[in-house]
Tab-separated table of C-alpha atoms in Angstrom:
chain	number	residue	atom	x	y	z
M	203	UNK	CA	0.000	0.000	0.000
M	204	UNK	CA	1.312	3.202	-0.719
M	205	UNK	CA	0.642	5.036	2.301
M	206	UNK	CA	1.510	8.582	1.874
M	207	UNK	CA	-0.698	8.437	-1.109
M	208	UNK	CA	-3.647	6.981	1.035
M	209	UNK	CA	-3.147	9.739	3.626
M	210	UNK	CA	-3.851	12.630	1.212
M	211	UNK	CA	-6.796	11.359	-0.336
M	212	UNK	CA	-7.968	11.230	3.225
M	213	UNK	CA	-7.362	14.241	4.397
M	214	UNK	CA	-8.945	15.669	0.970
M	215	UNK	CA	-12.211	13.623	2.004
M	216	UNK	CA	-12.170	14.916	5.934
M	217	UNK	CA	-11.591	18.465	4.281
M	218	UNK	CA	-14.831	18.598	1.956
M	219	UNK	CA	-17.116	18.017	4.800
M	220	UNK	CA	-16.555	21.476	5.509
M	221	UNK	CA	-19.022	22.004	2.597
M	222	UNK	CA	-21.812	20.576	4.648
M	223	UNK	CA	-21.620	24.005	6.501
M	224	UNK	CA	-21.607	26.205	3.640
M	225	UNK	CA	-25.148	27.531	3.474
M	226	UNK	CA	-26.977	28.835	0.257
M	227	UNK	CA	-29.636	30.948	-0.194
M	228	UNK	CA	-32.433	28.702	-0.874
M	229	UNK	CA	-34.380	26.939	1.660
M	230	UNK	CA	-35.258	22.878	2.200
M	231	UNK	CA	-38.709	22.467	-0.084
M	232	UNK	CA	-40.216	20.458	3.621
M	233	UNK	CA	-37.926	22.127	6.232
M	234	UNK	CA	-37.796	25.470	7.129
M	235	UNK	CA	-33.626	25.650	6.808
M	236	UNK	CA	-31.164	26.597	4.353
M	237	UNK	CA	-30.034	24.414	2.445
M	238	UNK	CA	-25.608	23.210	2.672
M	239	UNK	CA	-24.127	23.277	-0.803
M	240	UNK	CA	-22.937	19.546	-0.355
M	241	UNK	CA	-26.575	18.591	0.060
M	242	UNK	CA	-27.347	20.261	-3.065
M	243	UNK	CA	-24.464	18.814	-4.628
M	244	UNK	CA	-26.315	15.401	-3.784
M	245	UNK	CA	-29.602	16.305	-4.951
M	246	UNK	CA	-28.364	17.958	-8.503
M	247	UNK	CA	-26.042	14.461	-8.904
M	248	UNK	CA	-29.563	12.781	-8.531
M	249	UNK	CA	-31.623	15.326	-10.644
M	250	UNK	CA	-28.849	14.359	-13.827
M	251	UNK	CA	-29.658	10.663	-13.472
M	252	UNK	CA	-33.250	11.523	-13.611
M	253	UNK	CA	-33.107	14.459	-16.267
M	254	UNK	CA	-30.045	13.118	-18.794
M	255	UNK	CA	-32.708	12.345	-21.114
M	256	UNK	CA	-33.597	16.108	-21.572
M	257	UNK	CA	-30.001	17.080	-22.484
M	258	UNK	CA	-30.291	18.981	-25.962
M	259	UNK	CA	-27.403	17.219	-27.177
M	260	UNK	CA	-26.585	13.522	-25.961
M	261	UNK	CA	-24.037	13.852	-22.795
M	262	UNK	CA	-21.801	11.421	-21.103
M	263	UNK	CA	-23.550	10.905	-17.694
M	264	UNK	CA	-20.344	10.521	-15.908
M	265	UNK	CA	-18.472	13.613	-16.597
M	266	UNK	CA	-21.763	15.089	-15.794
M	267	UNK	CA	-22.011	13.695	-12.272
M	268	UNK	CA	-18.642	14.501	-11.553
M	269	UNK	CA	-18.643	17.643	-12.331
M	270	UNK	CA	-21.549	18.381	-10.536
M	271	UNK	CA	-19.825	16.521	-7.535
M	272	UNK	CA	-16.954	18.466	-7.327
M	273	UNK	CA	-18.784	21.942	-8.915
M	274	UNK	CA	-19.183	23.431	-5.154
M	275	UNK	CA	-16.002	22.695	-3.320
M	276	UNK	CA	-14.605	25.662	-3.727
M	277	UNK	CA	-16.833	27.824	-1.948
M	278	UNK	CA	-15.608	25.773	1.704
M	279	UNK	CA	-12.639	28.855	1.434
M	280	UNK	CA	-14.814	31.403	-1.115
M	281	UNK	CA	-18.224	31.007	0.505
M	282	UNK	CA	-21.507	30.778	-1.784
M	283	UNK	CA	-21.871	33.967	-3.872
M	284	UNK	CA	-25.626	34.759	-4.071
M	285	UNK	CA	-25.945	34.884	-7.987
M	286	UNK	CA	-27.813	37.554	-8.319
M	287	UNK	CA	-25.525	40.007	-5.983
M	288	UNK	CA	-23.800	42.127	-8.530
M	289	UNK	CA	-21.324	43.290	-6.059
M	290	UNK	CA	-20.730	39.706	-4.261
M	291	UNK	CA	-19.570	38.201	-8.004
M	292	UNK	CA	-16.866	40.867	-8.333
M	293	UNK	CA	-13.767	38.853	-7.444
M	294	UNK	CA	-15.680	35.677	-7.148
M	295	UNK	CA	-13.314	33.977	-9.599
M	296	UNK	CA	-10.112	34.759	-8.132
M	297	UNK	CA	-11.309	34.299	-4.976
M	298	UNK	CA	-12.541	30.181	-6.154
M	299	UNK	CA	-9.222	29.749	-8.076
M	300	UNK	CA	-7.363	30.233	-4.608
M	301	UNK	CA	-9.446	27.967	-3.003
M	302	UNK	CA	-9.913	25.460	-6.233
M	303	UNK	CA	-5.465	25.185	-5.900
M	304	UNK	CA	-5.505	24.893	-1.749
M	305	UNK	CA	-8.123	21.964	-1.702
M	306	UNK	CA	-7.842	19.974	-4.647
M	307	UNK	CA	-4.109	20.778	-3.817
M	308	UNK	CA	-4.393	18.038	-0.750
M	309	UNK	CA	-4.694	14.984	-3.029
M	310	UNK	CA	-2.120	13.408	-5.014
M	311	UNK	CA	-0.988	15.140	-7.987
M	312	UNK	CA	-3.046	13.502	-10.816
M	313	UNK	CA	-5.972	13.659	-8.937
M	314	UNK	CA	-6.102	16.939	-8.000
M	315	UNK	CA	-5.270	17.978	-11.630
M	316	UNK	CA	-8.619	15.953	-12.475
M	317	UNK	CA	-10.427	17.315	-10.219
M	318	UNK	CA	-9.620	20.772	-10.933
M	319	UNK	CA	-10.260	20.311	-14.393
M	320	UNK	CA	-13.598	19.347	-13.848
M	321	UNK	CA	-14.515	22.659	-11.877
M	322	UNK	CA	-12.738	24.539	-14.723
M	323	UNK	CA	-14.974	22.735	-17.383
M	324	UNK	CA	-18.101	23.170	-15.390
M	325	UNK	CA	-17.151	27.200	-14.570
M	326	UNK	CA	-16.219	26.983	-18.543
M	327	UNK	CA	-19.746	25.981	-19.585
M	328	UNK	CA	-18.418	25.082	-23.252
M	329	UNK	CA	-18.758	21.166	-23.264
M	330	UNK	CA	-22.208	19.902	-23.778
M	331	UNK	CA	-21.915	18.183	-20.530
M	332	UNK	CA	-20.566	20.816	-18.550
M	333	UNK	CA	-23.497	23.057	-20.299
M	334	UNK	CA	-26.357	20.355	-19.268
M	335	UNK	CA	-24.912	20.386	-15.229
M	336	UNK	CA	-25.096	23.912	-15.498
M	337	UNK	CA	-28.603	24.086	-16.870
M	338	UNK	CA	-29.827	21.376	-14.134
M	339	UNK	CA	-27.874	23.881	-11.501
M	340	UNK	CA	-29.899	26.790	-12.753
M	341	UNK	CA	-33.164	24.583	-12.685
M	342	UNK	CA	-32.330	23.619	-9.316
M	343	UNK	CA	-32.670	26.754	-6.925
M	344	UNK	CA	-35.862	27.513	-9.472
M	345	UNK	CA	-37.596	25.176	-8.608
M	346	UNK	CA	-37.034	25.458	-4.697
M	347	UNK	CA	-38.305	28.769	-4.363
M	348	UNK	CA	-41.391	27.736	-6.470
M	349	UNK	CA	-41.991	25.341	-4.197
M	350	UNK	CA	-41.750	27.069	-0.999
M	351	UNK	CA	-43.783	30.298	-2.378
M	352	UNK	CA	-41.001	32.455	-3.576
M	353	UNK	CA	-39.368	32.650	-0.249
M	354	UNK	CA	-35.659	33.589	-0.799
M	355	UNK	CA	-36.726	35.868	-4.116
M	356	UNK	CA	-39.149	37.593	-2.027
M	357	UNK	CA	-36.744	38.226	0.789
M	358	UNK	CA	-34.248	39.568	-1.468
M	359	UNK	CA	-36.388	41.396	-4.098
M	360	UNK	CA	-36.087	39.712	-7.008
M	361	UNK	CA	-37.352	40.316	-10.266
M	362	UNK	CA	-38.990	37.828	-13.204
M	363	UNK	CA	-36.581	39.593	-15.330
M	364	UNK	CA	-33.660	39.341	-13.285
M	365	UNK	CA	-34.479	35.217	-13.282
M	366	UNK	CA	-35.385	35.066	-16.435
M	367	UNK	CA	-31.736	36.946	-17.800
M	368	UNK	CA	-29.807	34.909	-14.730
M	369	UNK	CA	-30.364	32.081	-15.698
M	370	UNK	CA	-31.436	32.222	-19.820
M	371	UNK	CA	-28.131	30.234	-20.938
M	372	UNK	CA	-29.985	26.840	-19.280
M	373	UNK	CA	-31.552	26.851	-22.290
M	374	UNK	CA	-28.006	26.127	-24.390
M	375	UNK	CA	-27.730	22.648	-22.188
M	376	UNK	CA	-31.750	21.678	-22.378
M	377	UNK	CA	-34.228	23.580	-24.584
M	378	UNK	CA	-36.968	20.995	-23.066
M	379	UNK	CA	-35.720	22.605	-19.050
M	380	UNK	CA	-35.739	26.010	-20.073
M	381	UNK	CA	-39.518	25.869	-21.790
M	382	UNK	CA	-40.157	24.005	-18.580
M	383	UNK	CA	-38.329	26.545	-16.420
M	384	UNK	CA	-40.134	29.673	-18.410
M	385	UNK	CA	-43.539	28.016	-17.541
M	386	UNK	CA	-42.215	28.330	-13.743
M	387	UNK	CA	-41.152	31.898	-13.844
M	388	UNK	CA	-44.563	32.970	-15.750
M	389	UNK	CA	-46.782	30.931	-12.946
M	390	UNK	CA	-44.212	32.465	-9.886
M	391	UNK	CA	-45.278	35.908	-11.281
M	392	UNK	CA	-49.444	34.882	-11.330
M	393	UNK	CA	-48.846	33.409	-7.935
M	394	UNK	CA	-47.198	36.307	-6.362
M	395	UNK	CA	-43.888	34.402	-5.726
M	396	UNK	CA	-41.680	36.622	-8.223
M	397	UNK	CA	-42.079	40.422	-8.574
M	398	UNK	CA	-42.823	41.012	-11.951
M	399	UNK	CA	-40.461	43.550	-13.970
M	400	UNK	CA	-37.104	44.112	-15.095
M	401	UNK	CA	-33.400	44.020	-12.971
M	402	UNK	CA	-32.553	46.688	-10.496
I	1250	UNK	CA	-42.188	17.262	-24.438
I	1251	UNK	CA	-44.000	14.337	-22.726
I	1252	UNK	CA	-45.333	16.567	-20.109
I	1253	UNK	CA	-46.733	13.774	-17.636
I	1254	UNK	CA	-43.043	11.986	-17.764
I	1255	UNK	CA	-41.567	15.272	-17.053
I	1256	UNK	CA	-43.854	15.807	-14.105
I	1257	UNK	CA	-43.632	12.565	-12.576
I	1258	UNK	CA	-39.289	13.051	-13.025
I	1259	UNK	CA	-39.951	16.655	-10.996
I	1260	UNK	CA	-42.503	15.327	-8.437
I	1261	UNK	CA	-39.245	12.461	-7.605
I	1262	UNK	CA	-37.115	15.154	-7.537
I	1263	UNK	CA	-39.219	17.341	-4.870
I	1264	UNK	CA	-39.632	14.248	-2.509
I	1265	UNK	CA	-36.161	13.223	-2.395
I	1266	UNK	CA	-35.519	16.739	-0.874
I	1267	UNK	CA	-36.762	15.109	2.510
I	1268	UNK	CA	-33.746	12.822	2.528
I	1269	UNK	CA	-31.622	16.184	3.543
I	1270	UNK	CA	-33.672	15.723	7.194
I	1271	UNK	CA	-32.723	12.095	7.589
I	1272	UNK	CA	-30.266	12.356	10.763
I	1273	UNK	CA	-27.547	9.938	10.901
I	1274	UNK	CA	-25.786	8.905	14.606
I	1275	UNK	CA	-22.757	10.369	13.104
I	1276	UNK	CA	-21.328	13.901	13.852
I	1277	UNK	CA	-19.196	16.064	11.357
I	1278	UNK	CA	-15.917	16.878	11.466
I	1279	UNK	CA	-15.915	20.549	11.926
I	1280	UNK	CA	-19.177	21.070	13.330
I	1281	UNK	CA	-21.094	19.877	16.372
I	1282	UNK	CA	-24.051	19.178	14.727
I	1283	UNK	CA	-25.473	15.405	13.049
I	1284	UNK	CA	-24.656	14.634	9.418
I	1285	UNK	CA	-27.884	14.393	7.414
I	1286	UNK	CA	-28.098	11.081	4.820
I	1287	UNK	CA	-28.384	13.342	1.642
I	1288	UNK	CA	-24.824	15.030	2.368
I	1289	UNK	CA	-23.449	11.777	3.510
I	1290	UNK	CA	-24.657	10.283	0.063
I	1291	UNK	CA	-22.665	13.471	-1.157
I	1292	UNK	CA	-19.929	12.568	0.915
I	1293	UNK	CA	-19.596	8.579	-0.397
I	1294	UNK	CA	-19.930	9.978	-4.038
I	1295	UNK	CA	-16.891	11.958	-3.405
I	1296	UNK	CA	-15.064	9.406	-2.014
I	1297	UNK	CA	-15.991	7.122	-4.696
I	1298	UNK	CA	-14.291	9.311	-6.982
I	1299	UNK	CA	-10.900	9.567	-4.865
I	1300	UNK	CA	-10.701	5.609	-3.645
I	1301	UNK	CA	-11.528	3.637	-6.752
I	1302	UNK	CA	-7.934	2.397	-7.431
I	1303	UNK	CA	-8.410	0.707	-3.697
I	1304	UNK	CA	-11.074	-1.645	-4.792
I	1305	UNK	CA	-9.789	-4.925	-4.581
I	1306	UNK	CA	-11.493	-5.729	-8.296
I	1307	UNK	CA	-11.451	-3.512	-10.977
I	1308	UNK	CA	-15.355	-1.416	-10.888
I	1309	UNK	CA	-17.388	0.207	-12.641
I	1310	UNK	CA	-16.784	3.596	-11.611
I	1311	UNK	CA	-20.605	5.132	-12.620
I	1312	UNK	CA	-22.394	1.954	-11.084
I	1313	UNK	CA	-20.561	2.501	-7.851
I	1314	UNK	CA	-22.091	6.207	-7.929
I	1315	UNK	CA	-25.051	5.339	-9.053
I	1316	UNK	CA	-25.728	2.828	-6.290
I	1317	UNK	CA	-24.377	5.140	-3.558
I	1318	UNK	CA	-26.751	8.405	-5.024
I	1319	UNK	CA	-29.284	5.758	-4.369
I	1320	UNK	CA	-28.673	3.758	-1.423
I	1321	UNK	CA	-30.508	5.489	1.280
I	1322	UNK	CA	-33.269	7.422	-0.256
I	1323	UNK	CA	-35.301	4.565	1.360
I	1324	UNK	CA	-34.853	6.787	4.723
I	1325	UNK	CA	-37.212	9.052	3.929
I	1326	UNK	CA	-40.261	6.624	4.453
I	1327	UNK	CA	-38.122	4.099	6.548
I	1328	UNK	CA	-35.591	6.464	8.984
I	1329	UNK	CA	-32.012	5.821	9.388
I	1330	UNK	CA	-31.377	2.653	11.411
I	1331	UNK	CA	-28.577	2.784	13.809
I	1332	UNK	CA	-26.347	-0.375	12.305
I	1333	UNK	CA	-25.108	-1.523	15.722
I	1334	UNK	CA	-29.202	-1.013	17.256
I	1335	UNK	CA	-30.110	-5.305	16.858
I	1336	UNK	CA	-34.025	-4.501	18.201
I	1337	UNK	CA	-33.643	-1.520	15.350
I	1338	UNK	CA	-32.628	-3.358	12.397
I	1339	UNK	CA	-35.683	-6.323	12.759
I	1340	UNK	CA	-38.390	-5.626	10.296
I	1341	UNK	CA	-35.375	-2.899	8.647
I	1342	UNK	CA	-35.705	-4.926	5.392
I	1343	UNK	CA	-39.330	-4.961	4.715
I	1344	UNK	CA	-39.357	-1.410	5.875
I	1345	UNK	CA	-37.361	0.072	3.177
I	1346	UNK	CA	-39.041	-1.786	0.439
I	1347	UNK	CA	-42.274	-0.569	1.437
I	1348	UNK	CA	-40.134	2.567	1.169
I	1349	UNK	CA	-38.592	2.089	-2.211
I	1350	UNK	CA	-41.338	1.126	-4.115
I	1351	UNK	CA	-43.530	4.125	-3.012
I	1352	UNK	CA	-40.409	6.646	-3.656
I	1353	UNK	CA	-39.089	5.397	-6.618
I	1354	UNK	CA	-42.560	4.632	-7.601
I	1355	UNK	CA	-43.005	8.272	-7.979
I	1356	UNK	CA	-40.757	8.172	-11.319
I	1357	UNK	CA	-41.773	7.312	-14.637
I	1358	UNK	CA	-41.642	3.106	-14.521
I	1359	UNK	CA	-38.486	2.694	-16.599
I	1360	UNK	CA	-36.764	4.932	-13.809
I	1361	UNK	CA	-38.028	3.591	-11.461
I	1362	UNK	CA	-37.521	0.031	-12.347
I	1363	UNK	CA	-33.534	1.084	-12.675
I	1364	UNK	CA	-33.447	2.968	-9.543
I	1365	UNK	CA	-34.852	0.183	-7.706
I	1366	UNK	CA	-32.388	-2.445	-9.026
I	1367	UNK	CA	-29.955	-0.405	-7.940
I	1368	UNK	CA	-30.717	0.454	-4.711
I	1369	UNK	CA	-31.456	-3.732	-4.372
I	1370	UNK	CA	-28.103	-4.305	-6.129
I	1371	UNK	CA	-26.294	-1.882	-3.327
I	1372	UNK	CA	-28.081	-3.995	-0.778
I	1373	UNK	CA	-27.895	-7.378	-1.674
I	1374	UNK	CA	-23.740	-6.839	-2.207
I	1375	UNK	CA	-22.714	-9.486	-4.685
I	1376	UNK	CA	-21.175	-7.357	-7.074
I	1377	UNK	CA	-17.785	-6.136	-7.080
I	1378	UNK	CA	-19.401	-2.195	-7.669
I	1379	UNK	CA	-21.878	-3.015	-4.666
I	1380	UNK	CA	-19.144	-4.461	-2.738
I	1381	UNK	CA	-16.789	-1.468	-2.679
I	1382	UNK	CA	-20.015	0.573	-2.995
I	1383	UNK	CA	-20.305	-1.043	0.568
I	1384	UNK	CA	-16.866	-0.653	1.755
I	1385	UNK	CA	-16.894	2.741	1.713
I	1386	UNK	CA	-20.493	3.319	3.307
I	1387	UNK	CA	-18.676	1.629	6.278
I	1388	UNK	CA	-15.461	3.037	6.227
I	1389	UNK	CA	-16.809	6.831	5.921
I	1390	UNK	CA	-18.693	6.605	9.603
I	1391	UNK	CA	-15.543	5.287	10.639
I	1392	UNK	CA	-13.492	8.275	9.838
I	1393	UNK	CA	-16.301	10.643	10.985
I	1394	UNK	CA	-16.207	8.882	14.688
I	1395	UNK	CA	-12.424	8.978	14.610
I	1396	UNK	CA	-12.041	12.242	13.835
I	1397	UNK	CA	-14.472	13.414	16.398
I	1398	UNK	CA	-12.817	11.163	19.207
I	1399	UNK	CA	-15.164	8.719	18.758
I	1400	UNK	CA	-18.272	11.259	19.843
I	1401	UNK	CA	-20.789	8.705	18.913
I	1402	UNK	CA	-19.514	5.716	19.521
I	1403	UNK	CA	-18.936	6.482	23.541
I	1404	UNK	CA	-22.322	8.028	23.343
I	1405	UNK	CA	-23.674	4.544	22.426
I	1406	UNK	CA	-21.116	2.535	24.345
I	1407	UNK	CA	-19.728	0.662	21.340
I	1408	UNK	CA	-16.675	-1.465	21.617
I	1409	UNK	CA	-13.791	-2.536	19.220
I	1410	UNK	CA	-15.374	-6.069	18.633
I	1411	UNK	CA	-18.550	-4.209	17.560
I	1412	UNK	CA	-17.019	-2.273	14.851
I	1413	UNK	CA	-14.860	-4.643	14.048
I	1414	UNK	CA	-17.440	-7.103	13.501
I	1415	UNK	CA	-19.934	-4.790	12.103
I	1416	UNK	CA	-17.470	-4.048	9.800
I	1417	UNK	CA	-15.623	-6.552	8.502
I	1418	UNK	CA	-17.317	-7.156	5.562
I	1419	UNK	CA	-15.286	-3.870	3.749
I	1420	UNK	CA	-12.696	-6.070	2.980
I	1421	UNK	CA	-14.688	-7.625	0.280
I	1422	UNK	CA	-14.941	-4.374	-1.289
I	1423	UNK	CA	-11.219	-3.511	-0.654
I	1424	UNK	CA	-8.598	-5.095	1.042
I	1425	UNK	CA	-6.504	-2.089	1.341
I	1426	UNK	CA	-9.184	0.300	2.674
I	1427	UNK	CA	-10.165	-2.713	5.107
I	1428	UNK	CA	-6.445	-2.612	6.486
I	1429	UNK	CA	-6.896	1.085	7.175
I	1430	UNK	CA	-9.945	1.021	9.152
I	1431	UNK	CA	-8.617	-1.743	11.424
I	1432	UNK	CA	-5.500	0.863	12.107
I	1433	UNK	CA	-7.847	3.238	12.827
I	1434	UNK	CA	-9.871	0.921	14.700
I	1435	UNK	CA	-6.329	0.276	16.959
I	1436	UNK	CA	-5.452	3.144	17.741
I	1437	UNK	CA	-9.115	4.665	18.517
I	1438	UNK	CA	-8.855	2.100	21.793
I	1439	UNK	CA	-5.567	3.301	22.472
I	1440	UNK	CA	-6.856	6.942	22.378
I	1441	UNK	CA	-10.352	6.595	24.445
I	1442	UNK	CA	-12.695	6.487	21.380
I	1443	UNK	CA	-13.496	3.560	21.582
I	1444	UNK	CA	-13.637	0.633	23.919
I	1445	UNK	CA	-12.024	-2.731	23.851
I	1446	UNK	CA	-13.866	-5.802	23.905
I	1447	UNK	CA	-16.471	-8.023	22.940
I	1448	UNK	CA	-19.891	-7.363	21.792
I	1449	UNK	CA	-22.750	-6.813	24.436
């Protein structure tokens, strides 16, 4: 056994459970908490074996899962960045390249080059599989705040526009999502959820 | 679009949201509260990705995840059962399938048909995928009690023989990671984690 070797991966693994503390925005759909970002990590890993079939052009499920695995790590040093805080996103990718070289910096070498390739594919959104995870991400925080009455947009002001322009390039991974996800936005703004009108 | 199909994929993917309020015995690393299953399913997906080379036979890297994704989803209908609770674990079996075939149920039947073979697969640990797939579902809690000197197993008076015995089966999955845990098992006696001796 090569030990050394064995050690880092470990202490890589006790490290990401720091992302079990990093709390989004959005809240549990049947709980009245935030939801962690490794939790959500979980659930978007199960929404691609579930959704694949939507993907606008045929993807390799397993790049997509791990890519989606990995996509959140980084914010255990840079913190979740609210998407839709203009001045939060300045800096946002310096700040995840930092953290992207410290933590997949505690595994051996050729992992942690993998690994870090994957986050720059998904942040990259030019594959068609790092374009479908990114359209099931954006689908994702959607459809919690649907389904818990617009709570987080309502808190923070949000506008159907500023959802609808957010989160538009979804389509580019899964035309089928984004007619579903348009159908959302139009029903949030009937329902009172989502205030209608353009960004801020 | 098949609307219905897409429905039924989106009403799956709203339940399985409970699964992030299914509390596990085990504590995290860096914070005092319990791990929840859908971040520990996180967790094991992770660590599929960074142990593979350690299974003992060559797997199937996206079965392994897939299984893992899967395994405990059951919890939402059937709770997590404490694996060293004996009175806890009678009637576990017909529990969860009660459990899996109204969850998975929820999905169109192709879906659900897979998902449920998988989740049986993961249980019924004849494979070499659902054999590591195992292996590292017992090694992770492992780590987590080590690393919090052995918080929950004092608080349920486990003993070495326990775990060890619990356990054992790992080293179908992988030899090497098996060899690991019973270091760690070792030197948790010799550090007051854990306490020698037989079962109870």
């Amino acid at each position: 056994m090569n030990t050394e070797r064995l050690h880092r991966q470990i202490a890589f693994i006790l490290e990401i459970d720091r992302l079990k503390s990093v709390l989004r925005r959005t809240y549990l759909v049947n709980d009245p908490r935030h939801e962690n970002s490794a939790e959500h990590s979980w659930h978007l890993a199960m929404m691609t074996l579930v959704l694949a079939e939507h993907a606008t052009i045929e993807v390799d499920l397993l790049a997509v899962l791990k890519m989606l695995l990995v996509h959140d790590i980084v914010e255990i040093d840079a913190g979740d960045t609210y998407c839709y805080d203009a001045a939060g996103n300045d800096g946002k990718a310096a700040r995840e390249e930092l953290a992207a070289q410290r933590i997949f910096g505690l595994l051996p070498d050729d992992q942690s080059a993998e690994l870090h390739a994957l986050w720059t594919q998904f942040e990259a959104r030019e594959t068609p599989e790092a374009k479908f995870a990114a359209a099931l991400d954006r689908l994702m925080p959607i459809l919690h705040n649907y389904h818990t009455q617009g709570r987080s947009w309502l808190a923070h002001g949000i506008t159907s526009a500023q959802v609808t322009e957010r989160n538009r390039h979804a389509g580019e991974g899964s035309e089928t999502l984004w007619a579903y996800v348009e159908e959302i936005i139009a029903d949030a703004v009937k329902q009172g959820y989502l205030t209608e009108g353009g960004s801020k």
